[in-house]
PDB file of C-alpha atoms in Angstrom:
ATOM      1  CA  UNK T   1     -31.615  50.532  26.285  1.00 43.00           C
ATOM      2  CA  UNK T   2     -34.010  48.039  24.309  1.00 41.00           C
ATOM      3  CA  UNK T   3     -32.437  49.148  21.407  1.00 40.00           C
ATOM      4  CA  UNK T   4     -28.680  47.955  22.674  1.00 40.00           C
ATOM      5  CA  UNK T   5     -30.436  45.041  23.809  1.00 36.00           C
ATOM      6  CA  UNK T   6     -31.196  43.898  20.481  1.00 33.00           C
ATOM      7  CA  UNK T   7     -28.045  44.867  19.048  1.00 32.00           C
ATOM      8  CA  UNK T   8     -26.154  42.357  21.550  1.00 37.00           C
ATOM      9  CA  UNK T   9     -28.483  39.794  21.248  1.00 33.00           C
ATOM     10  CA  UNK T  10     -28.106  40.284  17.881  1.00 39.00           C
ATOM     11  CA  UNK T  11     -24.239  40.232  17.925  1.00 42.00           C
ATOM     12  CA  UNK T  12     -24.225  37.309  20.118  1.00 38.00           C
ATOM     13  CA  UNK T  13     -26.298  35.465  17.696  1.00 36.00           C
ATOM     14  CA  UNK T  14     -24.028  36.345  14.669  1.00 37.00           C
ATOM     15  CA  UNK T  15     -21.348  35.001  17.473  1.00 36.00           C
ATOM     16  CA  UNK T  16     -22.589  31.393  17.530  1.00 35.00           C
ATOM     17  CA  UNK T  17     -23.121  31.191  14.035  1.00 34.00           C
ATOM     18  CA  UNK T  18     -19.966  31.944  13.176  1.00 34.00           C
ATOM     19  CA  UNK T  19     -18.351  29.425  15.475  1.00 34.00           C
ATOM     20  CA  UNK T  20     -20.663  26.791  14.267  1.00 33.00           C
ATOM     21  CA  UNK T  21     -19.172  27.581  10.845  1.00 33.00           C
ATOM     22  CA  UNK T  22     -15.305  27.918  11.626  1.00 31.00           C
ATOM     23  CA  UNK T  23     -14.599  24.349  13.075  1.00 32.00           C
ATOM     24  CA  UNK T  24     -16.379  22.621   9.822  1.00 31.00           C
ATOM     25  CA  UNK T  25     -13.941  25.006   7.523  1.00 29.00           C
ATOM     26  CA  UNK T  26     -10.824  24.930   9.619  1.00 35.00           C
ATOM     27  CA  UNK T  27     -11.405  20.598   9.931  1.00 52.00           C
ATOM     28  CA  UNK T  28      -9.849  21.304   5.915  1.00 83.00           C
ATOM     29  CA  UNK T  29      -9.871  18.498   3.551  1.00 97.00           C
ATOM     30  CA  UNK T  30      -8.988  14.773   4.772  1.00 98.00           C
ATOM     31  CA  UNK T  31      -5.188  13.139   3.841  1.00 98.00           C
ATOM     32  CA  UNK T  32      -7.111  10.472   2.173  1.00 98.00           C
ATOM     33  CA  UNK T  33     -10.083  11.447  -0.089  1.00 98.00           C
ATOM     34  CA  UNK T  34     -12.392   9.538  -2.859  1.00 98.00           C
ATOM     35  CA  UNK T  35     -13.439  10.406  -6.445  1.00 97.00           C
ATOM     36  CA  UNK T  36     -11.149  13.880  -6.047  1.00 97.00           C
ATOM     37  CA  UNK T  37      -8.264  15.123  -4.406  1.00 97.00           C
ATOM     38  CA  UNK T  38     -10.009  17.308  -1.409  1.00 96.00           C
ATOM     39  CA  UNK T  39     -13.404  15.470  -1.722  1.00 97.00           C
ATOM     40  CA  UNK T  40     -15.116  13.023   0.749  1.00 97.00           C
ATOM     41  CA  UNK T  41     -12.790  11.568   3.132  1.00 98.00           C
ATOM     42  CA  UNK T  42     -11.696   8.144   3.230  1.00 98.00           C
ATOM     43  CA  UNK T  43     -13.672   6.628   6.521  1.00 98.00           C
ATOM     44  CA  UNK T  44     -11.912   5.161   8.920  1.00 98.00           C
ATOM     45  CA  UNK T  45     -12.909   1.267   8.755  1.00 98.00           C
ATOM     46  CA  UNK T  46     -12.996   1.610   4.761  1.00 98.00           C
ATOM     47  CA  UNK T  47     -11.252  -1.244   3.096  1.00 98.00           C
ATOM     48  CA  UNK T  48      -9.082   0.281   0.087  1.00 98.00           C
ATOM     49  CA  UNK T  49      -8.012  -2.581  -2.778  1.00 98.00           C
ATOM     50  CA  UNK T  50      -6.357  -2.307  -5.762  1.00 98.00           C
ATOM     51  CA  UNK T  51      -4.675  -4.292  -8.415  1.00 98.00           C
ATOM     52  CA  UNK T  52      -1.749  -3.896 -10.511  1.00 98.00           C
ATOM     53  CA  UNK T  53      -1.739  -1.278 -12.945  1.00 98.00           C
ATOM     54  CA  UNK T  54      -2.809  -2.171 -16.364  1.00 98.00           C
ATOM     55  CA  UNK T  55      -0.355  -4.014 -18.489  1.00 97.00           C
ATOM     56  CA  UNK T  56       2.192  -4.146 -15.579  1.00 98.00           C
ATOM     57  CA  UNK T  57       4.074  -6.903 -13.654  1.00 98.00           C
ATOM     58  CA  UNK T  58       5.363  -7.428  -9.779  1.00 98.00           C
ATOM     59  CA  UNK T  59       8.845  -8.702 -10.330  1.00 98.00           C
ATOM     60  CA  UNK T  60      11.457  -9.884  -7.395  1.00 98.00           C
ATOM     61  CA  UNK T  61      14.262  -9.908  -9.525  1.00 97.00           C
ATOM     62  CA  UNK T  62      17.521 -11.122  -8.249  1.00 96.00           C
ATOM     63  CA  UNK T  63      19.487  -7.556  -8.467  1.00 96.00           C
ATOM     64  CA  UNK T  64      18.064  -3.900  -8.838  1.00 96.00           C
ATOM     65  CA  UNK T  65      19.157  -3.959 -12.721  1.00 95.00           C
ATOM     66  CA  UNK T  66      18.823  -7.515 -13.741  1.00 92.00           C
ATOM     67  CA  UNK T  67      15.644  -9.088 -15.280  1.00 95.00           C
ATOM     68  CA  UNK T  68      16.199 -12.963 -13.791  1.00 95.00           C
ATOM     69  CA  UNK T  69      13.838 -14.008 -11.479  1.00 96.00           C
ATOM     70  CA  UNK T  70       9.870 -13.674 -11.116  1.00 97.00           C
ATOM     71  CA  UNK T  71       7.397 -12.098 -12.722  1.00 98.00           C
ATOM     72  CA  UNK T  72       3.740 -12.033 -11.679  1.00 98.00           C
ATOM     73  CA  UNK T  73       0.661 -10.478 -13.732  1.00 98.00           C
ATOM     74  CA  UNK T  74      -1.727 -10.524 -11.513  1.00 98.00           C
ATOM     75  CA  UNK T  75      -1.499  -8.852  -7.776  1.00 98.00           C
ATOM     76  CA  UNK T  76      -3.932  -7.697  -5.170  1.00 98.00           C
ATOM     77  CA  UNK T  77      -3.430  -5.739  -2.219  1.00 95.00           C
ATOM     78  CA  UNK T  78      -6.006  -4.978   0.795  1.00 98.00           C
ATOM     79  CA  UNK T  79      -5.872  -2.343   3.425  1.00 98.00           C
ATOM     80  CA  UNK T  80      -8.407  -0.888   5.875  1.00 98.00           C
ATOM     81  CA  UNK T  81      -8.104   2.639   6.991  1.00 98.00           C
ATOM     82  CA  UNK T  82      -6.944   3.477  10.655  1.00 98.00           C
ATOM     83  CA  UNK T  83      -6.971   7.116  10.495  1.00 98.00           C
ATOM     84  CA  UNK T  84      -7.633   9.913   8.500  1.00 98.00           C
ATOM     85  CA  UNK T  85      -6.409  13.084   9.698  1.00 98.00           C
ATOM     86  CA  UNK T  86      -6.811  16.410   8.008  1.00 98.00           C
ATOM     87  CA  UNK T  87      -4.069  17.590   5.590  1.00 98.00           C
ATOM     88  CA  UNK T  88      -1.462  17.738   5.515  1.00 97.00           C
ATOM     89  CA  UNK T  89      -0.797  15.020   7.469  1.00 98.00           C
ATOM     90  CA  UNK T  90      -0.098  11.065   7.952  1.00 98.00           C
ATOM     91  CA  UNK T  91      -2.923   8.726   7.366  1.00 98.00           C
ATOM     92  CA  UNK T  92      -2.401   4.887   8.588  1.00 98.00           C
ATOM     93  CA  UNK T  93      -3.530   1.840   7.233  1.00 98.00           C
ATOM     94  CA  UNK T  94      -3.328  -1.573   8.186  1.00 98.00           C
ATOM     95  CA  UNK T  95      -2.914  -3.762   5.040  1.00 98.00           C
ATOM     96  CA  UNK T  96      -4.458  -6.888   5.619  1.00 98.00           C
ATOM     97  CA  UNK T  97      -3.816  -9.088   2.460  1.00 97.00           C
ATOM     98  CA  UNK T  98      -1.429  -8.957  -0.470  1.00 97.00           C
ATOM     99  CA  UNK T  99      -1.785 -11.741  -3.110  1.00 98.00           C
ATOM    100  CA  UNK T 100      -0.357 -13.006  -6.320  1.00 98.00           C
ATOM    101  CA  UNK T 101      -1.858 -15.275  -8.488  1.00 98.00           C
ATOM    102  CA  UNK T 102       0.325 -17.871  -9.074  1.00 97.00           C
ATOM    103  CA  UNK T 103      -0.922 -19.424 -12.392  1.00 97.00           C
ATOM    104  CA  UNK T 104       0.344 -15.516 -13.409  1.00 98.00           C
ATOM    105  CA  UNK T 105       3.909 -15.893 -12.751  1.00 98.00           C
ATOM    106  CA  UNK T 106       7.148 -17.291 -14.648  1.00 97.00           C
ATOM    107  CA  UNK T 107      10.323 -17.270 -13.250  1.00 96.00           C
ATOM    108  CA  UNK T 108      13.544 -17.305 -15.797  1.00 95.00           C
ATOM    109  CA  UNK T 109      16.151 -18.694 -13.132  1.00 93.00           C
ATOM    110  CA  UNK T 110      17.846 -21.383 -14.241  1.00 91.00           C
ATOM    111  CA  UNK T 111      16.636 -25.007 -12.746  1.00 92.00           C
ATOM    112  CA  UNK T 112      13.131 -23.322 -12.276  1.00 95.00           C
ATOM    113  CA  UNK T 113      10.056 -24.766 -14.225  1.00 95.00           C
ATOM    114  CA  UNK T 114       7.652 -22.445 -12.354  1.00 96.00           C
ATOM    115  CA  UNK T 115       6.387 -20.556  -9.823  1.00 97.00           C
ATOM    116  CA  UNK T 116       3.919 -22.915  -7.212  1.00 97.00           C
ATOM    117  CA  UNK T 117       2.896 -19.895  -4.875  1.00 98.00           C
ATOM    118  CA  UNK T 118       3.758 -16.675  -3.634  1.00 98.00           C
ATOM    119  CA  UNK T 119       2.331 -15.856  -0.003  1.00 98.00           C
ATOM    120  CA  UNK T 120       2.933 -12.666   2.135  1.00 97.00           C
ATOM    121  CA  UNK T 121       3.510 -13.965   5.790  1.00 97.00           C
ATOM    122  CA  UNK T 122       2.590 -11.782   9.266  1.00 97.00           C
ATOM    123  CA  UNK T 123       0.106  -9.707   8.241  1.00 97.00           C
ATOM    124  CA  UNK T 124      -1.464  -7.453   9.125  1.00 97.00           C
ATOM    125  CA  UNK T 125       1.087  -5.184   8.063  1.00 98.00           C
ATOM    126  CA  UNK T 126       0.899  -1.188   9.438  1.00 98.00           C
ATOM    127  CA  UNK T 127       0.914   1.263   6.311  1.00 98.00           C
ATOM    128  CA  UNK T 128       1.227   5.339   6.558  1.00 98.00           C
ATOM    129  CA  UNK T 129       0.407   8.068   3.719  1.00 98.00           C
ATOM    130  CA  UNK T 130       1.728  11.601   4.221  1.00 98.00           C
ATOM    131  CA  UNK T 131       0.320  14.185   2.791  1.00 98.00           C
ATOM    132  CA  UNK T 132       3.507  14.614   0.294  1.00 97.00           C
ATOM    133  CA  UNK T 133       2.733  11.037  -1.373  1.00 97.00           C
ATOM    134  CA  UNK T 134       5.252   8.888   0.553  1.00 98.00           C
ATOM    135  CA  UNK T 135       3.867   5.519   1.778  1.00 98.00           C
ATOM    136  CA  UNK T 136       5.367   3.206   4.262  1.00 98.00           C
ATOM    137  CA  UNK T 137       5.428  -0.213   4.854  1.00 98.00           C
ATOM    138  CA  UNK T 138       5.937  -2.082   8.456  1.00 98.00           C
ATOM    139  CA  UNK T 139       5.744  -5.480  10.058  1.00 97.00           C
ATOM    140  CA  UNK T 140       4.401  -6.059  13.749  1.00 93.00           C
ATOM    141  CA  UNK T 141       6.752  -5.163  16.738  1.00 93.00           C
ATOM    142  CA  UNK T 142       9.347  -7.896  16.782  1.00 93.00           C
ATOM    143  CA  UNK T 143       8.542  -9.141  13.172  1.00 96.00           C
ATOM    144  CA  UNK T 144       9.708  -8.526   9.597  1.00 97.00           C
ATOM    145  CA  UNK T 145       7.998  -8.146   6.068  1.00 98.00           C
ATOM    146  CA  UNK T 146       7.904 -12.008   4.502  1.00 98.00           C
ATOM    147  CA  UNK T 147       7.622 -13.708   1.666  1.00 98.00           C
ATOM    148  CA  UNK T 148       8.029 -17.266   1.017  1.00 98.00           C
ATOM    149  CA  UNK T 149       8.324 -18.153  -2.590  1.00 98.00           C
ATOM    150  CA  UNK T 150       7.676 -22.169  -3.663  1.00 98.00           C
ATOM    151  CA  UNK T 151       9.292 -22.756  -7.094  1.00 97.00           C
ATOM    152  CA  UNK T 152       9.188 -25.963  -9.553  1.00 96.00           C
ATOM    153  CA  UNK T 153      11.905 -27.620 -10.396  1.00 94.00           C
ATOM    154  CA  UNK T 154      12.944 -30.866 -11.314  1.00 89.00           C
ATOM    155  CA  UNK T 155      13.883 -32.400  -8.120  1.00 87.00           C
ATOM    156  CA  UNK T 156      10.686 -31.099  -6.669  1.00 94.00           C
ATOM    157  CA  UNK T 157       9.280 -28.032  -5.112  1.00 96.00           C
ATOM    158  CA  UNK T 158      11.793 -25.349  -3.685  1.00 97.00           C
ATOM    159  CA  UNK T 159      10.980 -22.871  -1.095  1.00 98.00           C
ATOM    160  CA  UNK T 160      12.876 -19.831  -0.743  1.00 97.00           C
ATOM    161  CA  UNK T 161      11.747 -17.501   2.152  1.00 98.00           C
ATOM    162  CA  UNK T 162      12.931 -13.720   1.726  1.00 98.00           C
ATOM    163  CA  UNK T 163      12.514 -10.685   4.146  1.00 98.00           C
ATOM    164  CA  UNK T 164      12.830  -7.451   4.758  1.00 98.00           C
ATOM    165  CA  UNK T 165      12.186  -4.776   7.911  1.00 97.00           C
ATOM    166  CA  UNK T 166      10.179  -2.319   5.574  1.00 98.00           C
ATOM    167  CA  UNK T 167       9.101  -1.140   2.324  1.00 98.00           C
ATOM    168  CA  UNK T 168       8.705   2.398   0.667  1.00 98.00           C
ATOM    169  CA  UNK T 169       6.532   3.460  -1.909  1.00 98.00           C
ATOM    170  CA  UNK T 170       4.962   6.691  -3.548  1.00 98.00           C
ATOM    171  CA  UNK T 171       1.293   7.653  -4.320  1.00 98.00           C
ATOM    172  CA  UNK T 172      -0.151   9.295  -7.042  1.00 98.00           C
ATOM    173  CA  UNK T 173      -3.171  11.233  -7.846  1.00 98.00           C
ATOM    174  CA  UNK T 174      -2.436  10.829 -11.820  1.00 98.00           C
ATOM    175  CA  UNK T 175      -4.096   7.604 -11.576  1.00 98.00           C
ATOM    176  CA  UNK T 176      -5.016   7.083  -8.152  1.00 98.00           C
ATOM    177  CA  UNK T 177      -1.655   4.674  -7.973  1.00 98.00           C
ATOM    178  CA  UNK T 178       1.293   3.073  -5.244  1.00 98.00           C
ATOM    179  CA  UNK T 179       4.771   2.069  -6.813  1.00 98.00           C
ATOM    180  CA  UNK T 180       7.088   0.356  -4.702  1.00 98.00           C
ATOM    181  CA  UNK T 181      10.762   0.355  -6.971  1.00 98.00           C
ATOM    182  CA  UNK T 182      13.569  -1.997  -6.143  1.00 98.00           C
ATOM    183  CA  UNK T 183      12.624  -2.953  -2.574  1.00 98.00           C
ATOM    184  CA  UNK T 184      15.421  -5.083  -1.265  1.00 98.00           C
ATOM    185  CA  UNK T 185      14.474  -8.428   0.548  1.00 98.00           C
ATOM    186  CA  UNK T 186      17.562 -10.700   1.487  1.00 98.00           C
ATOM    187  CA  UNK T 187      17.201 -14.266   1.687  1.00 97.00           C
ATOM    188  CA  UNK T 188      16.602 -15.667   4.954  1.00 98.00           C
ATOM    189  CA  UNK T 189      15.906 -19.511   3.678  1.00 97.00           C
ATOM    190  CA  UNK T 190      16.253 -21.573   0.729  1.00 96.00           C
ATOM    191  CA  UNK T 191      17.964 -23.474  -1.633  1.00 92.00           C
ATOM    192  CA  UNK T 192      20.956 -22.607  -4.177  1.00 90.00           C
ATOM    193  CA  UNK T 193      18.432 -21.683  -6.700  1.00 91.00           C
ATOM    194  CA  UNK T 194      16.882 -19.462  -4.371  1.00 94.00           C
ATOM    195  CA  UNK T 195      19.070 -15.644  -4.971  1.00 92.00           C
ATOM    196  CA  UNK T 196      20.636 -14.194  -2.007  1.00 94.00           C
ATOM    197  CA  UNK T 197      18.597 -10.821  -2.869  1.00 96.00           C
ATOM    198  CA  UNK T 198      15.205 -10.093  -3.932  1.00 97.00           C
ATOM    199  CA  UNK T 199      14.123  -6.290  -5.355  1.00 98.00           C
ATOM    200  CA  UNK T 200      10.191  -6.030  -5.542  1.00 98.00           C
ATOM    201  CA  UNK T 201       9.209  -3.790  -8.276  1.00 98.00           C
ATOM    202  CA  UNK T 202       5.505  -3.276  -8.640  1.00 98.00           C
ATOM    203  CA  UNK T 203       2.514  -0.596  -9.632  1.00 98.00           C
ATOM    204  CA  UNK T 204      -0.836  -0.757  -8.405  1.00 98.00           C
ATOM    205  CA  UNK T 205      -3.733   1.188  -9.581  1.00 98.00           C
ATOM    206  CA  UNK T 206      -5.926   2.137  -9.501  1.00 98.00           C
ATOM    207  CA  UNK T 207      -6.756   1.941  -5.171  1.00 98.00           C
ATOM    208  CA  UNK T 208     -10.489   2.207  -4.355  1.00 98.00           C
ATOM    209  CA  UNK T 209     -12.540   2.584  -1.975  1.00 98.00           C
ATOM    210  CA  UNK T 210     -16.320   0.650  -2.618  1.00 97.00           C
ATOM    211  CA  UNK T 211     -15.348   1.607  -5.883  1.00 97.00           C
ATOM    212  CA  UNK T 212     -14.312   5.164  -6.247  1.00 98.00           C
ATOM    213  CA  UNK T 213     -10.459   6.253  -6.619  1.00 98.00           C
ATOM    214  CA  UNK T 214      -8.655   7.136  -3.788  1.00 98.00           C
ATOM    215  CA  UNK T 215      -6.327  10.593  -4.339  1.00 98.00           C
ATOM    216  CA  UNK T 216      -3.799  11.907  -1.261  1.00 98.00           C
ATOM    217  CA  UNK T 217      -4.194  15.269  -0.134  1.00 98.00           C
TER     218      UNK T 217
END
């Protein structure tokens, strides 16, 4: 009898060490990690930044094949994470700034002496990752994605205001990057020198998180 006794407490020990175990294992590694795909998860509350990609431009050309119309070198965007679910899965973001230096950018429109600003408008924007690399883009309930463009020109400064109801990009763990390609925004405001159609073309890398690359899982 004692010697049963032992052999179930012993079982039932083995028992609770094994479910201690499971639920770390099964948890799996987080959509979002840093310095590896499947290392330390992304917190929730981290602020992820990144710039353009070496030696590239954001463009908002005037058609999906044409080259007229701006060109910025310099490009920031910010996002905080909202969740961070284990893969695969969806992890959301909200990005809360997205800036271009202006000083950076030319514009080869016709009329235009030069860029005066570049601002995103009605952010905070909602962001999601999926597991398979495909990032989204969306404005608040009842609101689209903005931006107003001011331009120089020799009657003064234009402003052309362009939207659009969402953006679609794609992540990679090469370089830890996000490329948005040929996102349409159609005029909503503006002058004759302002296109009726704006495609955003931009790569950003690499995104960080205090520092260390961010990979999707």
């Amino acid at each position: 009898m004692r010697t049963r006794t032992l052999l179930a407490l012993a079982g039932a020990a083995t028992a609770l060490t094994v479910a201690t175990v499971v639920p770390s294992s099964a948890a799996g590694t987080a959509v979002l990690t840093t310095g590896s795909a499947g290392g330390a998860a992304a917190g929730v509350g981290d602020t992820l930044t990144a710039p353009l990609a070496s030696g590239t431009s954001a463009t908002l050309y005037s058609s999906a094949t044409g080259t007229s119309g701006v060109s910025c070198k310099t490009s920031q965007f910010t996002a905080t994470v909202a969740d961070n679910p284990a893969a695969p899965g969806t992890a959301t973001e909200s990005v809360t700034g997205h800036s271009f230096d202006a000083s950076s950018c030319t514009s080869n429109v016709t009329g235009v002496l030069g860029v005066s600003s570049i601002v995103i408008d009605n952010l905070p924007y909602a962001a999601t990752v999926g597991s398979g690399g495909t990032l989204t883009v969306s404005p608040p309930s009842g609101s689209t994605i903005q931006t107003t463009v001011k331009l120089r020109t020799l009657l003064g400064t234009v402003t052309c205001v362009y939207r659009a109801a969402g953006l679609t990009g794609t992540a990679s763990n090469s370089d830890s990057s996000i490329t948005f390609t040929n996102q349409q925004f159609t005029k909503f405001s503006g002058s004759s020198l302002c296109f009726a159609n704006g495609y955003f073309t931009a790569k950003y890398a690499p995104v960080t998180d205090a520092g260390a690359r961010v990979y999707v899982n």
